[in-house]
Tab-separated table of C-alpha atoms in Angstrom:
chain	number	residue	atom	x	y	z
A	1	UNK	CA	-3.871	-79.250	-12.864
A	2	UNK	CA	-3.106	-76.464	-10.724
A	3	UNK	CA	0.853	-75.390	-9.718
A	4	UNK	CA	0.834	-73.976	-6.618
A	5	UNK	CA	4.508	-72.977	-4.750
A	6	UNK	CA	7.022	-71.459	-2.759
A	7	UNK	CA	7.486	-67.928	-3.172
A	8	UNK	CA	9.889	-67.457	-6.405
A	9	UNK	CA	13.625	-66.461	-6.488
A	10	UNK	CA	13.643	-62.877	-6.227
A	11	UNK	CA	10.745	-62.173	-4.112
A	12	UNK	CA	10.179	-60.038	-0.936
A	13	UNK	CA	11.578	-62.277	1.966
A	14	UNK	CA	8.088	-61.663	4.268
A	15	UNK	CA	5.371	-60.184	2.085
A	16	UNK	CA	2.670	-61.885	0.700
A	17	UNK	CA	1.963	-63.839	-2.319
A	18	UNK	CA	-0.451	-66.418	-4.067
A	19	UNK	CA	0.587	-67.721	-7.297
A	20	UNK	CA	-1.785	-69.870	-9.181
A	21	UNK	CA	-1.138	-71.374	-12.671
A	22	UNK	CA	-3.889	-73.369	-14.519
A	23	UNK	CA	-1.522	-75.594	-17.127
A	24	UNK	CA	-0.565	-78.626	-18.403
A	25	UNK	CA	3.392	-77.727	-17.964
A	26	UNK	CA	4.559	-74.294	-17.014
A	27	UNK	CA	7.958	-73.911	-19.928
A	28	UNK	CA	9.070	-70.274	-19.260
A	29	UNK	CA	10.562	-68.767	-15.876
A	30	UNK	CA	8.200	-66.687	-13.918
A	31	UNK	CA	9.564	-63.163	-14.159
A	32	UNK	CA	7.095	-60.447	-12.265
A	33	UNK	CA	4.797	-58.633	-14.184
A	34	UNK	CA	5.385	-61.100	-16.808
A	35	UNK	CA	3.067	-62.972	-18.723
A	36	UNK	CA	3.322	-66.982	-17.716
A	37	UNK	CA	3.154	-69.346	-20.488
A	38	UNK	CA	1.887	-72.645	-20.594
A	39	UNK	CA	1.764	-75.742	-23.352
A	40	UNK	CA	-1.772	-77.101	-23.613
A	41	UNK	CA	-1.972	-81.297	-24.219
A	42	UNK	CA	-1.770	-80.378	-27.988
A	43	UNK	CA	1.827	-78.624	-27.400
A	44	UNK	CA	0.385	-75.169	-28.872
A	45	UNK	CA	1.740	-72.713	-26.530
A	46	UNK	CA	-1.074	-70.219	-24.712
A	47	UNK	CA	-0.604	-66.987	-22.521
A	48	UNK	CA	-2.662	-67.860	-18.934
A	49	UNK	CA	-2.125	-65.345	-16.965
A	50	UNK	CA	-0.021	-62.031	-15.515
A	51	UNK	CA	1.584	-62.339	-12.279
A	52	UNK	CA	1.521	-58.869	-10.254
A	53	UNK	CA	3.012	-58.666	-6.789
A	54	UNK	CA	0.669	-56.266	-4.612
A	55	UNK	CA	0.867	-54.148	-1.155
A	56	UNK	CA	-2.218	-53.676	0.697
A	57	UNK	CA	-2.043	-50.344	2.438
A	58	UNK	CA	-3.860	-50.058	6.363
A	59	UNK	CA	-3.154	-46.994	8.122
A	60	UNK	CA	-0.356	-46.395	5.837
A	61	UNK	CA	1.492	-49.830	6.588
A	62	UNK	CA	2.066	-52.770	4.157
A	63	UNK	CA	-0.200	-55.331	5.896
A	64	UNK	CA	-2.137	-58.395	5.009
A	65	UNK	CA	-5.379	-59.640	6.849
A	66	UNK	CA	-5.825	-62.923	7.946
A	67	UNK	CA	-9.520	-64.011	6.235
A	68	UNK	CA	-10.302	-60.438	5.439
A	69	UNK	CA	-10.356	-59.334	9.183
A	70	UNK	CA	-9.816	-55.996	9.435
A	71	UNK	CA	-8.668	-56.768	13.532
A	72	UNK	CA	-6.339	-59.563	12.294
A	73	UNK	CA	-3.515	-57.581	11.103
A	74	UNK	CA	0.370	-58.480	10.352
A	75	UNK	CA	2.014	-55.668	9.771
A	76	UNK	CA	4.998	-56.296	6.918
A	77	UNK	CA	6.768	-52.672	6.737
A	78	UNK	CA	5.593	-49.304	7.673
A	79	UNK	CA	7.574	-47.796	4.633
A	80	UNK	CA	5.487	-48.618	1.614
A	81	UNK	CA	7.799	-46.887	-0.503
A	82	UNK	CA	10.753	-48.978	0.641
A	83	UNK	CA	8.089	-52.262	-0.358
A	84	UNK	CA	7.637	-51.118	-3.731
A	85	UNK	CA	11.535	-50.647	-4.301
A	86	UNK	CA	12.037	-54.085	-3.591
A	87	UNK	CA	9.382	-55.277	-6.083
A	88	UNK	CA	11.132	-53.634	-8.302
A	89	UNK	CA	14.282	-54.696	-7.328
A	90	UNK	CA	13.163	-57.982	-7.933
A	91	UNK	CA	12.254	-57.550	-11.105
A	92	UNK	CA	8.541	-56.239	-10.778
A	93	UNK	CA	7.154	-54.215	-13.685
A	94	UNK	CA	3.880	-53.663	-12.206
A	95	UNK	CA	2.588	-53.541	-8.981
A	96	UNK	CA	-1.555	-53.513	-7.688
A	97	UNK	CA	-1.384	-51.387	-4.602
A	98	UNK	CA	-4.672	-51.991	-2.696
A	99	UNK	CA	-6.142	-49.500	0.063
A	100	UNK	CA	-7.835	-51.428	2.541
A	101	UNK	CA	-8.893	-48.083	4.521
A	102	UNK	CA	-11.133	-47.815	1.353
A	103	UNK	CA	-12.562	-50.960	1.346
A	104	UNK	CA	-13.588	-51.145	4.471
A	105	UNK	CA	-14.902	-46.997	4.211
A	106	UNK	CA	-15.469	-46.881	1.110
A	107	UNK	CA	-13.387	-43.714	0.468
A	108	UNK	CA	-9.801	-44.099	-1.464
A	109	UNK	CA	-7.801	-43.050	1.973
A	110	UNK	CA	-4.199	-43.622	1.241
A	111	UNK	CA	-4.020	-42.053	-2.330
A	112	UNK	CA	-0.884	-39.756	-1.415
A	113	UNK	CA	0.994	-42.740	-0.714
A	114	UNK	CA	-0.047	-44.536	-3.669
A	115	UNK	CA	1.160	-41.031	-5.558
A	116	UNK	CA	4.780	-40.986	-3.925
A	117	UNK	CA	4.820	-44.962	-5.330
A	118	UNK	CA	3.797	-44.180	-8.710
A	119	UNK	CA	6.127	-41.413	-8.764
A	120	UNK	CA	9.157	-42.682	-7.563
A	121	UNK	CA	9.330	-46.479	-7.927
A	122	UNK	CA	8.980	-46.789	-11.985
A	123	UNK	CA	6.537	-48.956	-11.805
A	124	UNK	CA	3.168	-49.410	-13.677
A	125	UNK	CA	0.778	-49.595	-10.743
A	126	UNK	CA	-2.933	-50.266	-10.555
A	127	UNK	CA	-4.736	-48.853	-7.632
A	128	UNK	CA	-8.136	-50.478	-5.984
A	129	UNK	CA	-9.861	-50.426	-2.612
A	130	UNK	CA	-12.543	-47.740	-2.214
A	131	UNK	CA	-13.109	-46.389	-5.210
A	132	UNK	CA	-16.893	-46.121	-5.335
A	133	UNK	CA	-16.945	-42.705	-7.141
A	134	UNK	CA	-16.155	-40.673	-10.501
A	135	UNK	CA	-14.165	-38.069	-8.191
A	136	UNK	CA	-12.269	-40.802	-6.964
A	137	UNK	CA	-11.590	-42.172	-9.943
A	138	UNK	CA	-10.335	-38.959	-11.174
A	139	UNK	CA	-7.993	-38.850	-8.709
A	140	UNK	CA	-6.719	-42.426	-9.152
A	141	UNK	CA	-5.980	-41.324	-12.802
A	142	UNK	CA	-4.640	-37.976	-11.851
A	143	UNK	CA	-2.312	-39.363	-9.169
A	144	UNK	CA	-1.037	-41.589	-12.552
A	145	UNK	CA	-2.441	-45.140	-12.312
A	146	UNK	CA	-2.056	-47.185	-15.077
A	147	UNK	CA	-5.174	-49.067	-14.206
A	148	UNK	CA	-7.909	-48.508	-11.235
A	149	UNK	CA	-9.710	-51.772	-10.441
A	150	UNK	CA	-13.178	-51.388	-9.597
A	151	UNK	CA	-14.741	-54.082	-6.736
A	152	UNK	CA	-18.146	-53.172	-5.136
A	153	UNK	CA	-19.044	-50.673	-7.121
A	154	UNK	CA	-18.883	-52.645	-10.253
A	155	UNK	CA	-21.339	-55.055	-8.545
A	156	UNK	CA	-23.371	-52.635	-7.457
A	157	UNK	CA	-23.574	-49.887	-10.553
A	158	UNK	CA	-23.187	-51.372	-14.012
A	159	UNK	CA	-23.778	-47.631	-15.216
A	160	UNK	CA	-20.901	-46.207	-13.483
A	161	UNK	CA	-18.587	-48.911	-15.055
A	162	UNK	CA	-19.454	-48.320	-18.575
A	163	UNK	CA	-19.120	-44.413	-17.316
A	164	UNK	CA	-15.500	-45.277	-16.209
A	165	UNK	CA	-14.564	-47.030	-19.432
A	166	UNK	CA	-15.872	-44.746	-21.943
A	167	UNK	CA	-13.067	-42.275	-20.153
């Protein structure tokens, strides 16, 4: 069955979350950034998933939209920095930080605030939202993402994913 919850012990008090675990029983403590373990009906243990806590960036605020509305905003901190020290504080290891000024433009627009995160919260972080070029990309590497997630553009240019991953 599914597990779905309240937001676990050592979470950010206001920000966002959606945990989903597809197992018979769930035998290990959550931990973020960890891997989640479950026991299948045969008792052999099996890895299911990796839980990552993530800030969407509008504007340069931590925000999340209700049903993908860019007008329906709720506005969670306008320190993203401060954000990402709490996931970490919480026991975070990585952390997907989202630009929703690039989805919506299609144009990475808050990459020097994803930069200052990656540099000063010890995180791993994966970057996504607008990244619909190789220059782009580039600069998602440069800036020190572990990992850039790519959205439309993988739907829409095969070519320019198998570009990306034979970097």
């Amino acid at each position: 069955g599914t597990v779905r919850g309240s937001a676990p012990r050592g979470s950010v008090e206001g920000t966002p979350w959606v945990l989903v675990v597809r197992c018979t029983a769930v035998h290990r403590a959550c931990a973020w950034g960890s891997t989640v373990y479950g026991v299948r009906k045969d008792r052999k243990p099996y890895t299911t998933m990796i839980v990552i806590p993530a800030i969407d960036l509008l504007d340069g605020n931590v925000v999340r939209l209700t049903q993908g509305q860019r007008d329906q905003v709720t506005v969670y901190s306008d320190d993203p920095l401060a954000v990402a020290k709490r996931w970490k504080d919480g026991g975070a290891t990585w952390l997907h930080v989202g630009d929703l000024n690039g989805a919506f433009d299609g144009a990475y627009r808050n990459l020097p605030i994803a930069e200052r995160i990656i540099q000063t919260s010890g995180l791993n972080v994966e970057l996504s939202g607008g990244i619909r070029s190789k220059e782009t990309l580039s600069r998602c590497l440069a800036a020190g993402a572990k990992r850039v997630i790519l959205g439309t553009k993988a739907c829409e240019d095969p070519i320019f994913v198998q570009e990306a991953a034979d970097r």
